[in-house]
């Protein structure tokens, strides 16, 4: 997730900031728009699907930990899904953004992402599939899979079944819960409205979607590194120690010394010198 977030920061966010400042895309060319759209769609969806699978995978690591220790199950339920998440989305968007079949990309350089790929507006079947399968389904899984972990833990505790040593997984649960909260707050509104637009009409909450929901998703990219790093072991202690070292350094660097001078041989003027 951090790698995908970094790629998005260097490939998508700078051009978005340029558009926010000048109200026009960085380069008014066909190639720039098609590449920018591909980077944006890919990075956003890959992050979403990775969080989606991690939400499901936590259930396996917590409730079927012995099974996940075997090499075969680890490859089947960890590495293969990760490879699919990282490869499916770039291929899908490369196919339908660079080589659309049912329409022709017409770019608007005064709109963010040059107006978007044409299939999302003119191909009802593909556009609906994109919103519902690539965005909607992962978002719904994230929303429901993470609370379900706590429900299953409480259910096993109440029924006194075999004990689950979930304390070892607590850090991962907390980390994933905060990440899921980011997507719930900043991604879910866009996905829900976009899905409704493909099903019931483009005019549904169009102004809200265009003016707000398309932009708040950037909070995910900006906050994700802090959420991941902040939930790592002993990070809080290290941050506190770092702040203490910084304060100590500044305190030693900035010292106050009285400087006494004599004016006309009688009047003393005390000057505070700061070093």
Short mmCIF file of N, CA and C in Angstrom, two decimals, residues 138-199:
data_model
loop_
_atom_site.label_atom_id
_atom_site.label_comp_id
_atom_site.label_asym_id
_atom_site.label_seq_id
_atom_site.Cartn_x
_atom_site.Cartn_y
_atom_site.Cartn_z
N UNK A 138 -15.43 -3.87 -3.75
CA UNK A 138 -14.37 -3.78 -2.74
C UNK A 138 -14.72 -2.84 -1.58
N UNK A 139 -15.40 -1.73 -1.90
CA UNK A 139 -15.77 -0.80 -0.83
C UNK A 139 -16.73 -1.44 0.15
N UNK A 140 -17.72 -2.17 -0.35
CA UNK A 140 -18.68 -2.83 0.52
C UNK A 140 -18.00 -3.92 1.37
N UNK A 141 -17.07 -4.64 0.76
CA UNK A 141 -16.35 -5.67 1.52
C UNK A 141 -15.54 -5.04 2.65
N UNK A 142 -14.89 -3.92 2.37
CA UNK A 142 -14.11 -3.23 3.40
C UNK A 142 -15.02 -2.79 4.54
N UNK A 143 -16.19 -2.26 4.20
CA UNK A 143 -17.11 -1.74 5.22
C UNK A 143 -17.59 -2.85 6.14
N UNK A 144 -17.88 -4.03 5.57
CA UNK A 144 -18.49 -5.10 6.37
C UNK A 144 -17.48 -6.10 6.92
N UNK A 145 -16.37 -6.32 6.24
CA UNK A 145 -15.44 -7.37 6.66
C UNK A 145 -14.72 -7.02 7.95
N UNK A 146 -14.38 -5.75 8.14
CA UNK A 146 -13.62 -5.37 9.33
C UNK A 146 -14.45 -5.41 10.61
N UNK A 147 -15.68 -4.87 10.63
CA UNK A 147 -16.50 -5.06 11.84
C UNK A 147 -16.82 -6.53 12.11
N UNK A 148 -16.87 -7.34 11.05
CA UNK A 148 -17.17 -8.76 11.22
C UNK A 148 -16.09 -9.48 12.02
N UNK A 149 -14.84 -9.00 11.93
CA UNK A 149 -13.76 -9.60 12.72
C UNK A 149 -14.09 -9.51 14.21
N UNK A 150 -14.47 -8.33 14.66
CA UNK A 150 -14.78 -8.15 16.08
C UNK A 150 -16.02 -8.94 16.47
N UNK A 151 -17.00 -9.02 15.57
CA UNK A 151 -18.20 -9.81 15.86
C UNK A 151 -17.85 -11.29 16.03
N UNK A 152 -16.98 -11.81 15.20
CA UNK A 152 -16.59 -13.21 15.31
C UNK A 152 -15.81 -13.47 16.59
N UNK A 153 -14.95 -12.53 16.96
CA UNK A 153 -14.19 -12.69 18.21
C UNK A 153 -15.13 -12.71 19.41
N UNK A 154 -16.08 -11.78 19.45
CA UNK A 154 -17.04 -11.75 20.55
C UNK A 154 -17.91 -12.99 20.56
N UNK A 155 -18.30 -13.45 19.38
CA UNK A 155 -19.14 -14.65 19.29
C UNK A 155 -18.42 -15.87 19.86
N UNK A 156 -17.16 -16.04 19.51
CA UNK A 156 -16.40 -17.17 20.04
C UNK A 156 -16.16 -17.04 21.54
N UNK A 157 -15.99 -15.81 22.01
CA UNK A 157 -15.79 -15.61 23.45
C UNK A 157 -17.07 -15.93 24.22
N UNK A 158 -18.21 -15.51 23.70
CA UNK A 158 -19.48 -15.77 24.38
C UNK A 158 -19.79 -17.26 24.41
N UNK A 159 -19.56 -17.93 23.31
CA UNK A 159 -19.87 -19.36 23.23
C UNK A 159 -18.76 -20.25 23.80
N UNK A 160 -17.65 -19.63 24.22
CA UNK A 160 -16.55 -20.37 24.84
C UNK A 160 -16.07 -21.53 23.97
N UNK A 161 -15.92 -21.21 22.73
CA UNK A 161 -15.35 -22.20 21.84
C UNK A 161 -13.83 -22.16 22.00
N UNK A 162 -13.12 -22.76 21.04
CA UNK A 162 -11.67 -22.79 21.14
C UNK A 162 -11.13 -21.35 21.21
N UNK A 163 -10.19 -21.10 22.07
CA UNK A 163 -9.69 -19.74 22.24
C UNK A 163 -8.95 -19.24 21.00
N UNK A 164 -9.17 -17.99 20.71
CA UNK A 164 -8.48 -17.35 19.59
C UNK A 164 -7.46 -16.39 20.15
N UNK A 165 -6.19 -16.62 19.85
CA UNK A 165 -5.13 -15.74 20.33
C UNK A 165 -5.01 -14.53 19.41
N UNK A 166 -6.04 -13.69 19.51
CA UNK A 166 -6.09 -12.55 18.60
C UNK A 166 -5.27 -11.37 19.10
N UNK A 167 -4.74 -11.46 20.34
CA UNK A 167 -3.91 -10.37 20.84
C UNK A 167 -2.66 -10.18 19.99
N UNK A 168 -2.16 -11.28 19.43
CA UNK A 168 -1.00 -11.18 18.55
C UNK A 168 -1.36 -10.50 17.24
N UNK A 169 -2.66 -10.55 16.88
CA UNK A 169 -3.10 -9.93 15.64
C UNK A 169 -3.70 -8.55 15.88
N UNK A 170 -3.68 -8.09 17.14
CA UNK A 170 -4.36 -6.84 17.47
C UNK A 170 -3.79 -5.66 16.68
N UNK A 171 -2.47 -5.64 16.53
CA UNK A 171 -1.85 -4.54 15.81
C UNK A 171 -2.32 -4.48 14.37
N UNK A 172 -2.41 -5.65 13.73
CA UNK A 172 -2.89 -5.69 12.35
C UNK A 172 -4.35 -5.28 12.25
N UNK A 173 -5.15 -5.68 13.25
CA UNK A 173 -6.56 -5.31 13.25
C UNK A 173 -6.72 -3.80 13.36
N UNK A 174 -5.96 -3.19 14.28
CA UNK A 174 -6.05 -1.74 14.47
C UNK A 174 -5.60 -1.01 13.22
N UNK A 175 -4.48 -1.46 12.64
CA UNK A 175 -3.97 -0.83 11.43
C UNK A 175 -4.98 -0.92 10.30
N UNK A 176 -5.52 -2.11 10.08
CA UNK A 176 -6.45 -2.30 8.98
C UNK A 176 -7.75 -1.54 9.23
N UNK A 177 -8.16 -1.44 10.49
CA UNK A 177 -9.39 -0.72 10.80
C UNK A 177 -9.26 0.76 10.47
N UNK A 178 -8.12 1.35 10.79
CA UNK A 178 -7.91 2.76 10.46
C UNK A 178 -7.82 2.97 8.95
N UNK A 179 -7.16 2.04 8.26
CA UNK A 179 -7.08 2.15 6.80
C UNK A 179 -8.47 2.03 6.19
N UNK A 180 -9.24 1.06 6.69
CA UNK A 180 -10.61 0.89 6.19
C UNK A 180 -11.45 2.12 6.47
N UNK A 181 -11.21 2.78 7.61
CA UNK A 181 -11.96 3.99 7.93
C UNK A 181 -11.66 5.10 6.93
N UNK A 182 -10.42 5.19 6.48
CA UNK A 182 -10.08 6.18 5.45
C UNK A 182 -10.89 5.96 4.19
N UNK A 183 -10.96 4.71 3.74
CA UNK A 183 -11.70 4.42 2.52
C UNK A 183 -13.20 4.58 2.73
N UNK A 184 -13.68 4.31 3.93
CA UNK A 184 -15.10 4.48 4.21
C UNK A 184 -15.49 5.95 4.17
N UNK A 185 -14.64 6.82 4.70
CA UNK A 185 -14.97 8.24 4.75
C UNK A 185 -14.75 8.95 3.42
N UNK A 186 -13.68 8.61 2.72
CA UNK A 186 -13.28 9.40 1.56
C UNK A 186 -13.52 8.71 0.22
N UNK A 187 -13.71 7.40 0.21
CA UNK A 187 -13.95 6.70 -1.05
C UNK A 187 -15.40 6.30 -1.22
N UNK A 188 -16.04 5.86 -0.14
CA UNK A 188 -17.41 5.35 -0.23
C UNK A 188 -18.39 6.35 -0.83
N UNK A 189 -18.35 7.66 -0.47
CA UNK A 189 -19.31 8.59 -1.09
C UNK A 189 -19.21 8.64 -2.60
N UNK A 190 -18.00 8.69 -3.14
CA UNK A 190 -17.83 8.72 -4.58
C UNK A 190 -18.32 7.44 -5.23
N UNK A 191 -18.02 6.31 -4.62
CA UNK A 191 -18.43 5.02 -5.19
C UNK A 191 -19.94 4.87 -5.18
N UNK A 192 -20.57 5.24 -4.08
CA UNK A 192 -22.03 5.10 -3.97
C UNK A 192 -22.73 5.99 -4.98
N UNK A 193 -22.33 7.25 -5.06
CA UNK A 193 -22.96 8.17 -6.01
C UNK A 193 -22.65 7.76 -7.44
N UNK A 194 -21.41 7.35 -7.72
CA UNK A 194 -21.07 6.92 -9.07
C UNK A 194 -21.85 5.71 -9.51
N UNK A 195 -22.05 4.75 -8.60
CA UNK A 195 -22.85 3.57 -8.93
C UNK A 195 -24.29 3.94 -9.20
N UNK A 196 -24.84 4.85 -8.41
CA UNK A 196 -26.21 5.30 -8.63
C UNK A 196 -26.34 6.04 -9.95
N UNK A 197 -25.32 6.80 -10.32
CA UNK A 197 -25.36 7.52 -11.59
C UNK A 197 -25.39 6.56 -12.77
N UNK A 198 -24.62 5.49 -12.70
CA UNK A 198 -24.62 4.53 -13.81
C UNK A 198 -25.93 3.75 -13.90
N UNK A 199 -26.61 3.59 -12.76
CA UNK A 199 -27.86 2.82 -12.76
C UNK A 199 -29.08 3.70 -13.02
#
